[in-house]
CSV table of C-alpha atoms in Angstrom, one decimal:
chain,number,residue,atom,x,y,z
A,1,MET,CA,-1.9,-14.4,25.0
A,2,ARG,CA,-5.5,-15.7,24.8
A,3,ALA,CA,-6.8,-12.4,26.2
A,4,ALA,CA,-5.0,-10.5,23.5
A,5,ILE,CA,-6.4,-12.8,20.8
A,6,ARG,CA,-9.9,-12.6,22.2
A,7,LEU,CA,-9.7,-8.9,22.3
A,8,SER,CA,-8.5,-8.8,18.7
A,9,LEU,CA,-11.5,-10.8,17.6
A,10,ALA,CA,-14.1,-9.0,19.6
A,11,LYS,CA,-12.9,-5.5,18.6
A,12,MET,CA,-12.5,-6.5,14.9
A,13,ARG,CA,-16.1,-7.9,15.0
A,14,ALA,CA,-17.3,-4.6,16.5
A,15,ASN,CA,-15.6,-2.7,13.6
A,16,CYS,CA,-13.2,-0.9,15.9
A,17,GLY,CA,-10.3,-1.5,13.6
A,18,GLY,CA,-8.0,-4.2,12.3
A,19,PRO,CA,-7.7,-7.7,13.9
A,20,PHE,CA,-5.1,-6.8,16.5
A,21,GLY,CA,-5.2,-6.9,20.3
A,22,ALA,CA,-2.7,-6.5,23.1
A,23,VAL,CA,-2.5,-6.6,26.9
A,24,VAL,CA,0.1,-5.3,29.3
A,25,VAL,CA,0.8,-7.6,32.2
A,26,ARG,CA,2.5,-6.7,35.5
A,27,HIS,CA,3.3,-9.2,38.2
A,28,GLY,CA,1.2,-11.8,36.3
A,29,LYS,CA,-2.0,-9.7,36.1
A,30,ILE,CA,-3.4,-7.8,33.2
A,31,ILE,CA,-3.3,-4.1,33.9
A,32,ALA,CA,-4.2,-2.7,30.6
A,33,ARG,CA,-5.8,-3.7,27.3
A,34,GLY,CA,-5.5,-2.2,23.8
A,35,TRP,CA,-6.8,-3.0,20.4
A,36,ASN,CA,-6.5,-1.5,16.9
A,37,GLN,CA,-8.5,1.7,16.8
A,38,VAL,CA,-7.1,3.2,13.6
A,39,THR,CA,-10.4,3.4,11.7
A,40,SER,CA,-12.7,4.0,14.6
A,41,THR,CA,-10.7,7.0,15.9
A,42,ASN,CA,-9.2,8.2,12.6
A,43,ASP,CA,-5.8,7.8,14.3
A,44,PRO,CA,-3.1,6.0,12.3
A,45,THR,CA,-1.1,5.6,15.5
A,46,ALA,CA,-3.9,3.8,17.4
A,47,HIS,CA,-2.5,0.3,17.0
A,48,ALA,CA,-3.2,-2.3,19.6
A,49,GLU,CA,0.2,-2.2,21.2
A,50,VAL,CA,0.3,1.6,21.4
A,51,THR,CA,-3.2,1.9,22.9
A,52,ALA,CA,-2.3,-0.8,25.5
A,53,ILE,CA,0.9,1.0,26.4
A,54,ARG,CA,-0.9,4.3,26.7
A,55,ALA,CA,-3.5,2.7,29.0
A,56,ALA,CA,-0.9,1.0,31.1
A,57,CYS,CA,1.1,4.2,31.5
A,58,LYS,CA,-2.0,6.2,32.4
A,59,LYS,CA,-3.1,3.6,35.0
A,60,LEU,CA,0.4,3.3,36.6
A,61,LYS,CA,1.1,7.1,36.2
A,62,THR,CA,4.4,6.5,34.6
A,63,PHE,CA,6.1,6.6,31.2
A,64,GLN,CA,8.2,3.6,31.8
A,65,LEU,CA,6.9,0.0,32.0
A,66,ASP,CA,10.1,-1.7,32.9
A,67,ASP,CA,8.4,-4.2,35.2
A,68,CYS,CA,5.7,-5.1,32.6
A,69,GLU,CA,5.3,-7.5,29.7
A,70,LEU,CA,3.2,-7.1,26.6
A,71,TYR,CA,1.2,-9.9,24.9
A,72,THR,CA,0.1,-9.0,21.4
A,73,SER,CA,-1.8,-10.9,18.8
A,74,CYS,CA,0.7,-10.1,16.1
A,75,GLU,CA,4.4,-9.2,15.8
A,76,PRO,CA,4.7,-5.5,16.4
A,77,CYS,CA,5.1,-3.1,13.4
A,78,PRO,CA,8.0,-0.7,13.4
A,79,MET,CA,5.9,2.0,15.1
A,80,CYS,CA,4.8,-0.3,17.8
A,81,LEU,CA,8.3,-1.7,18.2
A,82,ALA,CA,9.6,1.8,18.8
A,83,ALA,CA,6.9,2.4,21.4
A,84,ILE,CA,7.8,-0.8,23.1
A,85,TYR,CA,11.5,0.3,23.4
A,86,TRP,CA,10.5,3.8,24.5
A,87,SER,CA,8.2,2.4,27.2
A,88,ARG,CA,11.0,0.0,28.4
A,89,LEU,CA,8.7,-3.1,28.5
A,90,LYS,CA,10.8,-6.0,29.7
A,91,LYS,CA,9.5,-8.6,27.4
A,92,VAL,CA,7.1,-9.1,24.4
A,93,TYR,CA,5.1,-12.2,23.4
A,94,PHE,CA,3.4,-12.3,20.0
A,95,ALA,CA,1.1,-14.7,18.2
A,96,ASN,CA,0.9,-14.0,14.4
A,97,THR,CA,4.0,-13.0,12.5
A,98,ARG,CA,4.4,-9.9,10.3
A,99,GLN,CA,4.4,-12.3,7.3
A,100,ASP,CA,0.9,-13.6,8.5
A,101,ALA,CA,-0.2,-10.0,8.6
A,102,ALA,CA,1.1,-9.2,5.2
A,103,LYS,CA,-1.0,-12.1,3.8
A,104,ILE,CA,-4.1,-10.2,4.9
A,105,SER,CA,-2.9,-6.8,3.5
A,106,PHE,CA,-1.2,-5.5,6.6
A,107,ASP,CA,2.3,-5.3,5.1
A,108,ASP,CA,4.8,-3.3,7.1
A,109,ASP,CA,7.8,-4.4,5.0
A,110,LEU,CA,7.9,-1.1,3.2
A,111,ILE,CA,8.5,0.7,6.5
A,112,TYR,CA,11.2,-1.8,7.6
A,113,ARG,CA,12.9,-1.2,4.2
A,114,GLU,CA,12.6,2.5,4.5
A,115,LEU,CA,14.1,2.6,8.0
A,116,ALA,CA,17.2,1.0,6.5
A,117,GLN,CA,17.5,3.7,3.8
A,118,PRO,CA,19.5,6.9,4.3
A,119,VAL,CA,17.2,9.8,4.8
A,120,SER,CA,18.0,11.1,1.3
A,121,ARG,CA,16.7,7.9,-0.3
A,122,ARG,CA,13.4,7.4,1.5
A,123,LYS,CA,10.1,7.6,-0.4
A,124,VAL,CA,8.7,10.4,1.7
A,125,PRO,CA,11.0,13.4,0.9
A,126,MET,CA,12.8,14.8,4.0
A,127,LYS,CA,14.7,18.1,4.2
A,128,GLN,CA,16.6,19.4,7.2
A,129,LEU,CA,15.8,23.0,8.1
A,130,LEU,CA,17.0,25.4,10.9
A,131,ARG,CA,19.3,23.0,12.7
A,132,PRO,CA,21.3,25.7,14.4
A,133,GLU,CA,18.2,27.1,16.0
A,134,ALA,CA,17.0,23.7,17.0
A,135,LEU,CA,20.4,22.8,18.5
A,136,LYS,CA,20.0,25.8,20.9
A,137,VAL,CA,17.0,24.1,22.4
A,138,PHE,CA,18.9,20.8,22.8
A,139,ALA,CA,21.7,22.7,24.5
A,140,GLU,CA,19.3,24.2,26.9
A,141,TRP,CA,17.8,20.8,27.6
A,142,LYS,CA,21.2,19.3,28.3
A,143,ALA,CA,21.9,22.1,30.9
A,144,LYS,CA,18.4,22.0,32.4
A,145,PRO,CA,18.9,21.0,36.0
A,146,ASP,CA,15.3,20.0,36.8
A,147,LYS,CA,14.6,17.9,33.7
A,148,ILE,CA,12.9,14.5,34.0
A,149,HIS,CA,15.2,11.9,32.4
A,150,TYR,CA,13.7,9.3,30.1
């Protein structure tokens, strides 16, 4: 955890992005590091957890981290939480809470509330289009014999 916190401080001071750091650990050893790079890369998805997960997957040449743990300097936002589930990390440790982050203007509560809303009531308008066409692609995927399951 201290490595994640030190990373958050160093990269924040270097103006790489917000004060967030994360490390992926496998068998007790740090295998990847990530930090918030939103403003330095103009990528709103470049959160510490996501960049650490990307680095770990690249290093291990896999899209699943089921034998790894994540240490992050702050409770993951909804996007990072989804990435954690998609990557199959076995455990997550965090330092600051999302309430602590809200106190310094990183407030993810809007997203948590939006996720609980039906699609029709979300603040960003969403309209379904061409479902029958898209379902054909899903049907082909379902029947594809050489697909890689994830």
